[in-house]
Amino acid sequence: MDAGSAHTSESDSAETQAALSGPTEKCGVVGVALEDRAAARPLYYSLYALQHRGQESAGIVTHDGFQQHSHVEMGLVGDAFDESDIEGLAGHTGIGHVRYPTSGGVNACCAQPFSVSFKSGSLGLSHNGNLVNADEIRSELADLGHAFTSDGDTEVIAHDLARNLLEADLVRAVKRTMDRIHGSYALTIMHDETVLAVRDPQGNRPLCIGELEDGYVIASESAAIDTLDGDLVRDVRPGELVVLEPDGSGFESYQLIEQDNTAHCFFEHVYFARPDSIIDNKLVYEARRDLGRKLWAESGVETDVVLPVPDSGRAFASGYAEAANETTADGAPRGDDEGTVEFAEGLMKNRYVGRTFIMPTQGERERAVRLKLNPIKSTIEGRSVTIIDDSIVRGTTSRQLVSLLRDAGAEEVHVRIGAPPIVSPCYMGIDMASREELIAADRSIPEICEEIGADSLGYLPVDAIADVLDQSKLDLCLGCVTGEYPYDIDGEEADRDVQRPVIGDGERAHADD
Ligand code: SF4
């Protein structure tokens, strides 16, 4: 990943942040219902397992059958909770959230789960994704007298659902809200002590169901289920509402909306999800290795050594090197006399450089990659090397990496990327970068290659992604690499017909429509 975040002095922090950060997942969500055990601790462990999906804030809301308990703090999971916080979260059911903010600002009011009490009970909401029509619904609800405390889209969903719950039962109320909101959402919801999970009709963000010895869990990724010693049951289906029995004995499923095509975010497989998670029945690590193998077949170049950019490039590089040892770059079987392609960890990552560090000047900023990654000279010196990463966003890190390897004595530096060029922003909850910042938005691959100073550069084509993930392109969101989106977004091209609810015309959608 063309990543690494820096935090600088006030005057240039935004610039440096922008220059050095990669795409960032917005959130991770979880929900549990247990037979006879407090939900707080399993939720806490699950949030640890989902920490990679959001580091800005963490929170848990539980319900003990009488009242809701909530603890939401800024910071990492380990910093947000202490023992007494967990003890205070009473009840066998609850939901949790880790957040990285993109819309809605960086402050405590937007941290989640969002909780609210209203006439017919209490609601808690954890949201991963981004609504593209939140402003329209917010202004409609504001006209009806709803007062909002944040500018985030999660509160919009909570208010709309609370309003629908005054007129309809739980399932119908959720259906009404789903009929009105448009965009990407994987939600865990608490209505009093009942935990629900909802995935948008196109299934943009992942969400899965797990079974524990004494209950059920819903989580953004199956790695959270593993952490609780549970078994993955299946993914929540696009357009499905799952209702966990509050006593942990099972769950009910309601397919509330059916759509012909899904829009799974292909970047989950490429970068966001943990390699040990299973999404769409495929282990993410295997998907990345297969993408690496495909990368060799599509754009392999003969070099002495293949290096992953840690950690995100590792699975791609191992697949790429494995394929490189089976066939030559021309696709012919590799003979004994053609030697082997070495796969080596030639870039060492400093794990103690966190998400932010102080970089006051441009010269210092140039050292950002050096602080994070150090080349092993003996692996690189006098040799031709290929570095493998999952994506290039702004190109800053790739340029610095290439120069780092040349300084370490590499004779040639080739760059291979396990995804297509990122040409457009993401509107579905990923902090990608603006179009102006994306190096591939207005440059050809040879131009990018020149810009980052590599001897050659190769990406995976879009077709190869669909092929490896064994999905039709029409069932994937590929918006950031094609510029055509599966949702109806002002000023952008749509890649399919979108049935969008009409907002604010006085007609409200009904669950039994
Ligand atoms: S635009 Fe890209 S990052 Fe955003 S949801 Fe679609 S595939 Fe994922």
Short mmCIF file of N, CA, C and O in Angstrom, two decimals, residues 377-476:
data_model
loop_
_atom_site.label_atom_id
_atom_site.label_comp_id
_atom_site.label_asym_id
_atom_site.label_seq_id
_atom_site.Cartn_x
_atom_site.Cartn_y
_atom_site.Cartn_z
N LYS A 377 20.16 -4.28 3.00
CA LYS A 377 21.08 -3.99 1.91
C LYS A 377 21.59 -5.25 1.22
O LYS A 377 21.67 -5.32 -0.01
N SER A 378 21.92 -6.27 2.03
CA SER A 378 22.52 -7.48 1.44
C SER A 378 21.56 -8.21 0.50
O SER A 378 21.96 -8.95 -0.37
N THR A 379 20.25 -8.00 0.67
CA THR A 379 19.26 -8.65 -0.20
C THR A 379 19.13 -7.88 -1.51
O THR A 379 18.70 -8.42 -2.53
N ILE A 380 19.48 -6.61 -1.47
CA ILE A 380 19.15 -5.70 -2.58
C ILE A 380 20.37 -5.29 -3.42
O ILE A 380 20.28 -5.19 -4.64
N GLU A 381 21.49 -5.11 -2.78
CA GLU A 381 22.67 -4.52 -3.43
C GLU A 381 23.10 -5.29 -4.68
O GLU A 381 23.26 -6.52 -4.65
N GLY A 382 23.23 -4.57 -5.79
CA GLY A 382 23.73 -5.16 -7.02
C GLY A 382 22.73 -6.07 -7.71
O GLY A 382 23.09 -6.83 -8.61
N ARG A 383 21.48 -6.03 -7.32
CA ARG A 383 20.50 -6.97 -7.88
C ARG A 383 19.32 -6.23 -8.50
O ARG A 383 19.06 -5.07 -8.18
N SER A 384 18.62 -6.93 -9.40
CA SER A 384 17.38 -6.34 -9.92
C SER A 384 16.24 -6.84 -9.02
O SER A 384 16.16 -8.03 -8.70
N VAL A 385 15.40 -5.91 -8.58
CA VAL A 385 14.36 -6.28 -7.63
C VAL A 385 12.97 -5.89 -8.17
O VAL A 385 12.83 -4.94 -8.94
N THR A 386 11.97 -6.68 -7.76
CA THR A 386 10.57 -6.31 -8.01
C THR A 386 9.90 -6.12 -6.67
O THR A 386 9.98 -7.01 -5.82
N ILE A 387 9.30 -4.96 -6.46
CA ILE A 387 8.52 -4.79 -5.23
C ILE A 387 7.04 -4.91 -5.57
O ILE A 387 6.58 -4.45 -6.61
N ILE A 388 6.32 -5.57 -4.66
CA ILE A 388 4.90 -5.85 -4.89
C ILE A 388 4.08 -5.16 -3.83
O ILE A 388 4.33 -5.33 -2.63
N ASP A 389 3.10 -4.39 -4.27
CA ASP A 389 2.20 -3.74 -3.32
C ASP A 389 0.76 -3.91 -3.81
O ASP A 389 0.53 -4.37 -4.93
N ASP A 390 -0.20 -3.52 -2.96
CA ASP A 390 -1.59 -3.74 -3.34
C ASP A 390 -2.18 -2.59 -4.13
O ASP A 390 -3.14 -2.77 -4.88
N SER A 391 -1.63 -1.38 -3.96
CA SER A 391 -2.19 -0.25 -4.71
C SER A 391 -1.25 0.94 -4.63
O SER A 391 -0.37 0.99 -3.78
N ILE A 392 -1.46 1.87 -5.57
CA ILE A 392 -0.78 3.17 -5.48
C ILE A 392 -1.87 4.22 -5.44
O ILE A 392 -2.76 4.22 -6.30
N VAL A 393 -1.83 5.09 -4.45
CA VAL A 393 -2.86 6.12 -4.34
C VAL A 393 -2.31 7.45 -4.88
O VAL A 393 -2.59 7.84 -6.00
N ARG A 394 -1.48 8.10 -4.09
CA ARG A 394 -0.92 9.38 -4.55
C ARG A 394 0.44 9.21 -5.19
O ARG A 394 0.94 10.10 -5.84
N GLY A 395 1.10 8.10 -4.95
CA GLY A 395 2.40 7.85 -5.54
C GLY A 395 3.56 8.27 -4.66
O GLY A 395 4.71 7.93 -4.93
N THR A 396 3.28 9.02 -3.59
CA THR A 396 4.35 9.55 -2.74
C THR A 396 5.20 8.43 -2.16
O THR A 396 6.43 8.45 -2.24
N THR A 397 4.54 7.45 -1.56
CA THR A 397 5.29 6.37 -0.91
C THR A 397 6.03 5.53 -1.94
O THR A 397 7.18 5.14 -1.71
N SER A 398 5.38 5.26 -3.09
CA SER A 398 6.04 4.43 -4.11
C SER A 398 7.32 5.12 -4.59
O SER A 398 8.36 4.48 -4.76
N ARG A 399 7.24 6.44 -4.81
CA ARG A 399 8.41 7.19 -5.27
C ARG A 399 9.53 7.08 -4.23
O ARG A 399 10.68 6.82 -4.55
N GLN A 400 9.17 7.23 -2.97
CA GLN A 400 10.18 7.18 -1.91
C GLN A 400 10.76 5.76 -1.78
O GLN A 400 11.95 5.60 -1.53
N LEU A 401 9.90 4.77 -1.97
CA LEU A 401 10.38 3.38 -1.86
C LEU A 401 11.37 3.05 -2.96
O LEU A 401 12.40 2.42 -2.71
N VAL A 402 11.04 3.47 -4.18
CA VAL A 402 11.94 3.19 -5.31
C VAL A 402 13.29 3.85 -5.04
O VAL A 402 14.36 3.23 -5.21
N SER A 403 13.26 5.08 -4.56
CA SER A 403 14.52 5.78 -4.31
C SER A 403 15.30 5.13 -3.16
O SER A 403 16.52 5.02 -3.20
N LEU A 404 14.56 4.64 -2.17
CA LEU A 404 15.18 3.95 -1.04
C LEU A 404 15.94 2.70 -1.52
O LEU A 404 17.07 2.43 -1.09
N LEU A 405 15.29 1.97 -2.45
CA LEU A 405 15.92 0.74 -2.95
C LEU A 405 17.12 1.06 -3.83
O LEU A 405 18.13 0.35 -3.80
N ARG A 406 17.03 2.13 -4.61
CA ARG A 406 18.19 2.52 -5.43
C ARG A 406 19.35 2.93 -4.53
O ARG A 406 20.49 2.55 -4.76
N ASP A 407 19.03 3.67 -3.46
CA ASP A 407 20.07 4.08 -2.51
C ASP A 407 20.73 2.86 -1.86
O ASP A 407 21.90 2.90 -1.48
N ALA A 408 19.94 1.80 -1.71
CA ALA A 408 20.47 0.58 -1.09
C ALA A 408 21.25 -0.28 -2.09
O ALA A 408 21.70 -1.37 -1.75
N GLY A 409 21.36 0.22 -3.35
CA GLY A 409 22.22 -0.46 -4.32
C GLY A 409 21.50 -1.32 -5.34
O GLY A 409 22.15 -2.07 -6.08
N ALA A 410 20.16 -1.24 -5.41
CA ALA A 410 19.43 -2.04 -6.41
C ALA A 410 19.83 -1.59 -7.82
O ALA A 410 19.93 -0.40 -8.09
N GLU A 411 20.06 -2.56 -8.71
CA GLU A 411 20.42 -2.21 -10.09
C GLU A 411 19.20 -1.82 -10.90
O GLU A 411 19.23 -0.94 -11.74
N GLU A 412 18.11 -2.55 -10.65
CA GLU A 412 16.84 -2.21 -11.31
C GLU A 412 15.74 -2.30 -10.25
O GLU A 412 15.81 -3.17 -9.37
N VAL A 413 14.75 -1.43 -10.35
CA VAL A 413 13.60 -1.51 -9.43
C VAL A 413 12.31 -1.55 -10.26
O VAL A 413 11.99 -0.59 -10.97
N HIS A 414 11.63 -2.67 -10.21
CA HIS A 414 10.36 -2.83 -10.91
C HIS A 414 9.24 -2.85 -9.88
O HIS A 414 9.42 -3.39 -8.79
N VAL A 415 8.11 -2.27 -10.24
CA VAL A 415 6.99 -2.18 -9.29
C VAL A 415 5.79 -2.91 -9.90
O VAL A 415 5.43 -2.67 -11.06
N ARG A 416 5.18 -3.81 -9.13
CA ARG A 416 3.97 -4.51 -9.58
C ARG A 416 2.88 -4.33 -8.51
O ARG A 416 3.15 -4.45 -7.32
N ILE A 417 1.67 -4.05 -9.00
CA ILE A 417 0.57 -3.68 -8.12
C ILE A 417 -0.59 -4.66 -8.32
O ILE A 417 -1.05 -4.88 -9.45
N GLY A 418 -1.09 -5.21 -7.21
CA GLY A 418 -2.14 -6.24 -7.28
C GLY A 418 -3.54 -5.71 -7.44
O GLY A 418 -4.50 -6.34 -6.99
N ALA A 419 -3.70 -4.54 -8.04
CA ALA A 419 -5.03 -3.96 -8.28
C ALA A 419 -4.90 -3.04 -9.50
O ALA A 419 -3.78 -2.70 -9.90
N PRO A 420 -6.01 -2.63 -10.10
CA PRO A 420 -5.93 -1.67 -11.20
C PRO A 420 -5.58 -0.27 -10.67
O PRO A 420 -5.70 -0.01 -9.47
N PRO A 421 -5.17 0.66 -11.56
CA PRO A 421 -4.90 2.03 -11.11
C PRO A 421 -6.15 2.67 -10.50
O PRO A 421 -7.25 2.50 -11.02
N ILE A 422 -5.96 3.40 -9.39
CA ILE A 422 -7.08 4.09 -8.75
C ILE A 422 -7.26 5.44 -9.45
O ILE A 422 -6.37 6.29 -9.41
N VAL A 423 -8.40 5.60 -10.10
CA VAL A 423 -8.61 6.79 -10.93
C VAL A 423 -9.67 7.73 -10.37
O VAL A 423 -9.80 8.86 -10.83
N SER A 424 -10.44 7.27 -9.39
CA SER A 424 -11.57 8.06 -8.89
C SER A 424 -11.71 7.89 -7.39
O SER A 424 -11.26 6.90 -6.83
N PRO A 425 -12.36 8.86 -6.75
CA PRO A 425 -12.55 8.73 -5.30
C PRO A 425 -13.61 7.68 -4.95
O PRO A 425 -14.30 7.17 -5.82
N CYS A 426 -13.68 7.39 -3.66
CA CYS A 426 -14.71 6.47 -3.16
C CYS A 426 -15.76 7.29 -2.43
O CYS A 426 -15.43 8.15 -1.63
N TYR A 427 -17.02 6.99 -2.69
CA TYR A 427 -18.12 7.67 -2.00
C TYR A 427 -18.82 6.73 -1.02
O TYR A 427 -19.83 7.06 -0.46
N MET A 428 -18.25 5.55 -0.85
CA MET A 428 -18.94 4.53 -0.06
C MET A 428 -18.28 4.29 1.29
O MET A 428 -18.40 3.21 1.87
N GLY A 429 -17.55 5.26 1.78
CA GLY A 429 -17.03 5.14 3.14
C GLY A 429 -15.55 4.86 3.23
O GLY A 429 -15.04 4.62 4.32
N ILE A 430 -14.84 4.89 2.11
CA ILE A 430 -13.39 4.71 2.17
C ILE A 430 -12.72 6.06 1.96
O ILE A 430 -13.04 6.79 1.02
N ASP A 431 -11.80 6.37 2.84
CA ASP A 431 -11.06 7.62 2.74
C ASP A 431 -9.94 7.40 1.72
O ASP A 431 -8.85 6.97 2.06
N MET A 432 -10.26 7.66 0.45
CA MET A 432 -9.35 7.29 -0.63
C MET A 432 -8.39 8.43 -0.98
O MET A 432 -7.20 8.25 -1.02
N ALA A 433 -8.89 9.59 -1.23
CA ALA A 433 -8.17 10.80 -1.66
C ALA A 433 -9.09 11.46 -2.68
O ALA A 433 -10.01 10.82 -3.21
N SER A 434 -8.82 12.74 -2.95
CA SER A 434 -9.65 13.40 -3.96
C SER A 434 -9.09 13.05 -5.34
O SER A 434 -7.96 12.59 -5.47
N ARG A 435 -9.90 13.30 -6.37
CA ARG A 435 -9.47 12.96 -7.73
C ARG A 435 -8.16 13.67 -8.08
O ARG A 435 -7.28 13.08 -8.70
N GLU A 436 -8.02 14.92 -7.64
CA GLU A 436 -6.81 15.70 -7.95
C GLU A 436 -5.57 15.07 -7.33
O GLU A 436 -4.46 15.21 -7.84
N GLU A 437 -5.75 14.37 -6.20
CA GLU A 437 -4.59 13.80 -5.50
C GLU A 437 -4.17 12.45 -6.05
O GLU A 437 -3.05 12.00 -5.81
N LEU A 438 -5.06 11.78 -6.77
CA LEU A 438 -4.77 10.42 -7.23
C LEU A 438 -3.80 10.46 -8.41
O LEU A 438 -4.09 11.08 -9.45
N ILE A 439 -2.68 9.78 -8.27
CA ILE A 439 -1.65 9.86 -9.31
C ILE A 439 -2.15 9.28 -10.64
O ILE A 439 -1.74 9.73 -11.72
N ALA A 440 -3.07 8.31 -10.58
CA ALA A 440 -3.52 7.67 -11.82
C ALA A 440 -4.74 8.35 -12.44
O ALA A 440 -5.19 7.95 -13.51
N ALA A 441 -5.26 9.40 -11.76
CA ALA A 441 -6.49 10.03 -12.28
C ALA A 441 -6.26 10.61 -13.67
O ALA A 441 -7.15 10.55 -14.52
N ASP A 442 -5.09 11.19 -13.91
CA ASP A 442 -4.87 11.82 -15.21
C ASP A 442 -3.52 11.43 -15.80
O ASP A 442 -2.93 12.19 -16.57
N ARG A 443 -3.02 10.27 -15.42
CA ARG A 443 -1.73 9.84 -15.99
C ARG A 443 -1.84 8.41 -16.52
O ARG A 443 -2.55 7.59 -15.95
N SER A 444 -1.10 8.15 -17.58
CA SER A 444 -1.03 6.78 -18.10
C SER A 444 -0.07 5.98 -17.21
O SER A 444 0.69 6.56 -16.42
N ILE A 445 -0.06 4.67 -17.39
CA ILE A 445 0.85 3.83 -16.58
C ILE A 445 2.32 4.21 -16.84
O ILE A 445 3.09 4.37 -15.89
N PRO A 446 2.74 4.41 -18.13
CA PRO A 446 4.14 4.82 -18.33
C PRO A 446 4.45 6.16 -17.64
O PRO A 446 5.55 6.35 -17.11
N GLU A 447 3.48 7.07 -17.62
CA GLU A 447 3.71 8.36 -16.94
C GLU A 447 3.87 8.18 -15.43
O GLU A 447 4.70 8.82 -14.80
N ILE A 448 3.05 7.29 -14.87
CA ILE A 448 3.18 7.02 -13.42
C ILE A 448 4.53 6.38 -13.13
O ILE A 448 5.21 6.73 -12.16
N CYS A 449 4.91 5.47 -14.02
CA CYS A 449 6.20 4.78 -13.86
C CYS A 449 7.33 5.82 -13.80
O CYS A 449 8.21 5.76 -12.94
N GLU A 450 7.27 6.77 -14.72
CA GLU A 450 8.30 7.81 -14.75
C GLU A 450 8.26 8.66 -13.47
O GLU A 450 9.28 8.96 -12.87
N GLU A 451 7.04 8.97 -13.07
CA GLU A 451 6.84 9.81 -11.88
C GLU A 451 7.42 9.15 -10.62
O GLU A 451 8.00 9.82 -9.76
N ILE A 452 7.27 7.85 -10.50
CA ILE A 452 7.78 7.19 -9.28
C ILE A 452 9.22 6.72 -9.47
O ILE A 452 9.83 6.20 -8.52
N GLY A 453 9.74 6.87 -10.68
CA GLY A 453 11.16 6.57 -10.91
C GLY A 453 11.49 5.09 -11.02
O GLY A 453 12.65 4.70 -10.82
N ALA A 454 10.49 4.25 -11.36
CA ALA A 454 10.74 2.80 -11.46
C ALA A 454 11.22 2.43 -12.86
O ALA A 454 11.02 3.18 -13.83
N ASP A 455 11.87 1.26 -12.99
CA ASP A 455 12.27 0.78 -14.31
C ASP A 455 11.08 0.24 -15.08
O ASP A 455 11.04 0.33 -16.31
N SER A 456 10.13 -0.34 -14.38
CA SER A 456 8.87 -0.71 -15.04
C SER A 456 7.78 -0.77 -13.98
O SER A 456 8.06 -0.86 -12.78
N LEU A 457 6.54 -0.68 -14.46
CA LEU A 457 5.39 -0.67 -13.55
C LEU A 457 4.28 -1.50 -14.18
O LEU A 457 4.01 -1.37 -15.38
N GLY A 458 3.67 -2.37 -13.42
CA GLY A 458 2.54 -3.15 -13.94
C GLY A 458 1.43 -3.22 -12.91
O GLY A 458 1.67 -3.32 -11.71
N TYR A 459 0.20 -3.13 -13.39
CA TYR A 459 -0.99 -3.25 -12.55
C TYR A 459 -1.78 -4.47 -12.99
O TYR A 459 -1.59 -4.98 -14.10
N LEU A 460 -2.74 -4.88 -12.18
CA LEU A 460 -3.69 -5.91 -12.60
C LEU A 460 -4.86 -5.24 -13.32
O LEU A 460 -5.36 -4.23 -12.83
N PRO A 461 -5.30 -5.80 -14.44
CA PRO A 461 -6.50 -5.22 -15.07
C PRO A 461 -7.78 -5.57 -14.30
O PRO A 461 -7.80 -6.54 -13.53
N VAL A 462 -8.82 -4.80 -14.52
CA VAL A 462 -10.11 -5.01 -13.82
C VAL A 462 -10.64 -6.43 -14.07
O VAL A 462 -11.13 -7.09 -13.14
N ASP A 463 -10.53 -6.91 -15.31
CA ASP A 463 -11.05 -8.25 -15.62
C ASP A 463 -10.38 -9.32 -14.77
O ASP A 463 -11.01 -10.31 -14.38
N ALA A 464 -9.09 -9.13 -14.50
CA ALA A 464 -8.36 -10.13 -13.72
C ALA A 464 -8.88 -10.18 -12.29
O ALA A 464 -8.95 -11.24 -11.67
N ILE A 465 -9.29 -9.04 -11.75
CA ILE A 465 -9.84 -8.99 -10.40
C ILE A 465 -11.13 -9.81 -10.34
O ILE A 465 -11.31 -10.67 -9.48
N ALA A 466 -12.03 -9.54 -11.30
CA ALA A 466 -13.31 -10.26 -11.33
C ALA A 466 -13.07 -11.76 -11.50
O ALA A 466 -13.71 -12.59 -10.85
N ASP A 467 -12.10 -12.08 -12.34
CA ASP A 467 -11.77 -13.46 -12.63
C ASP A 467 -11.29 -14.18 -11.35
O ASP A 467 -11.80 -15.24 -10.97
N VAL A 468 -10.35 -13.58 -10.65
CA VAL A 468 -9.78 -14.21 -9.45
C VAL A 468 -10.83 -14.30 -8.33
O VAL A 468 -10.90 -15.29 -7.61
N LEU A 469 -11.65 -13.25 -8.20
CA LEU A 469 -12.66 -13.28 -7.14
C LEU A 469 -13.87 -14.12 -7.54
O LEU A 469 -14.82 -14.28 -6.77
N ASP A 470 -13.84 -14.62 -8.77
CA ASP A 470 -14.90 -15.48 -9.27
C ASP A 470 -16.26 -14.79 -9.20
O ASP A 470 -17.25 -15.37 -8.77
N GLN A 471 -16.27 -13.53 -9.59
CA GLN A 471 -17.51 -12.76 -9.58
C GLN A 471 -17.62 -11.97 -10.88
O GLN A 471 -16.61 -11.58 -11.46
N SER A 472 -18.85 -11.73 -11.29
CA SER A 472 -19.06 -10.89 -12.46
C SER A 472 -18.70 -9.45 -12.08
O SER A 472 -18.88 -9.04 -10.93
N LYS A 473 -18.19 -8.70 -13.06
CA LYS A 473 -17.86 -7.29 -12.78
C LYS A 473 -19.09 -6.54 -12.30
O LYS A 473 -19.00 -5.60 -11.52
N LEU A 474 -20.28 -6.98 -12.77
CA LEU A 474 -21.52 -6.30 -12.37
C LEU A 474 -21.90 -6.57 -10.92
O LEU A 474 -22.78 -5.93 -10.37
N ASP A 475 -21.23 -7.53 -10.30
CA ASP A 475 -21.51 -7.81 -8.88
C ASP A 475 -20.46 -7.23 -7.95
O ASP A 475 -20.47 -7.50 -6.75
N LEU A 476 -19.53 -6.47 -8.53
CA LEU A 476 -18.49 -5.84 -7.72
C LEU A 476 -18.62 -4.33 -7.81
O LEU A 476 -19.02 -3.80 -8.84
#
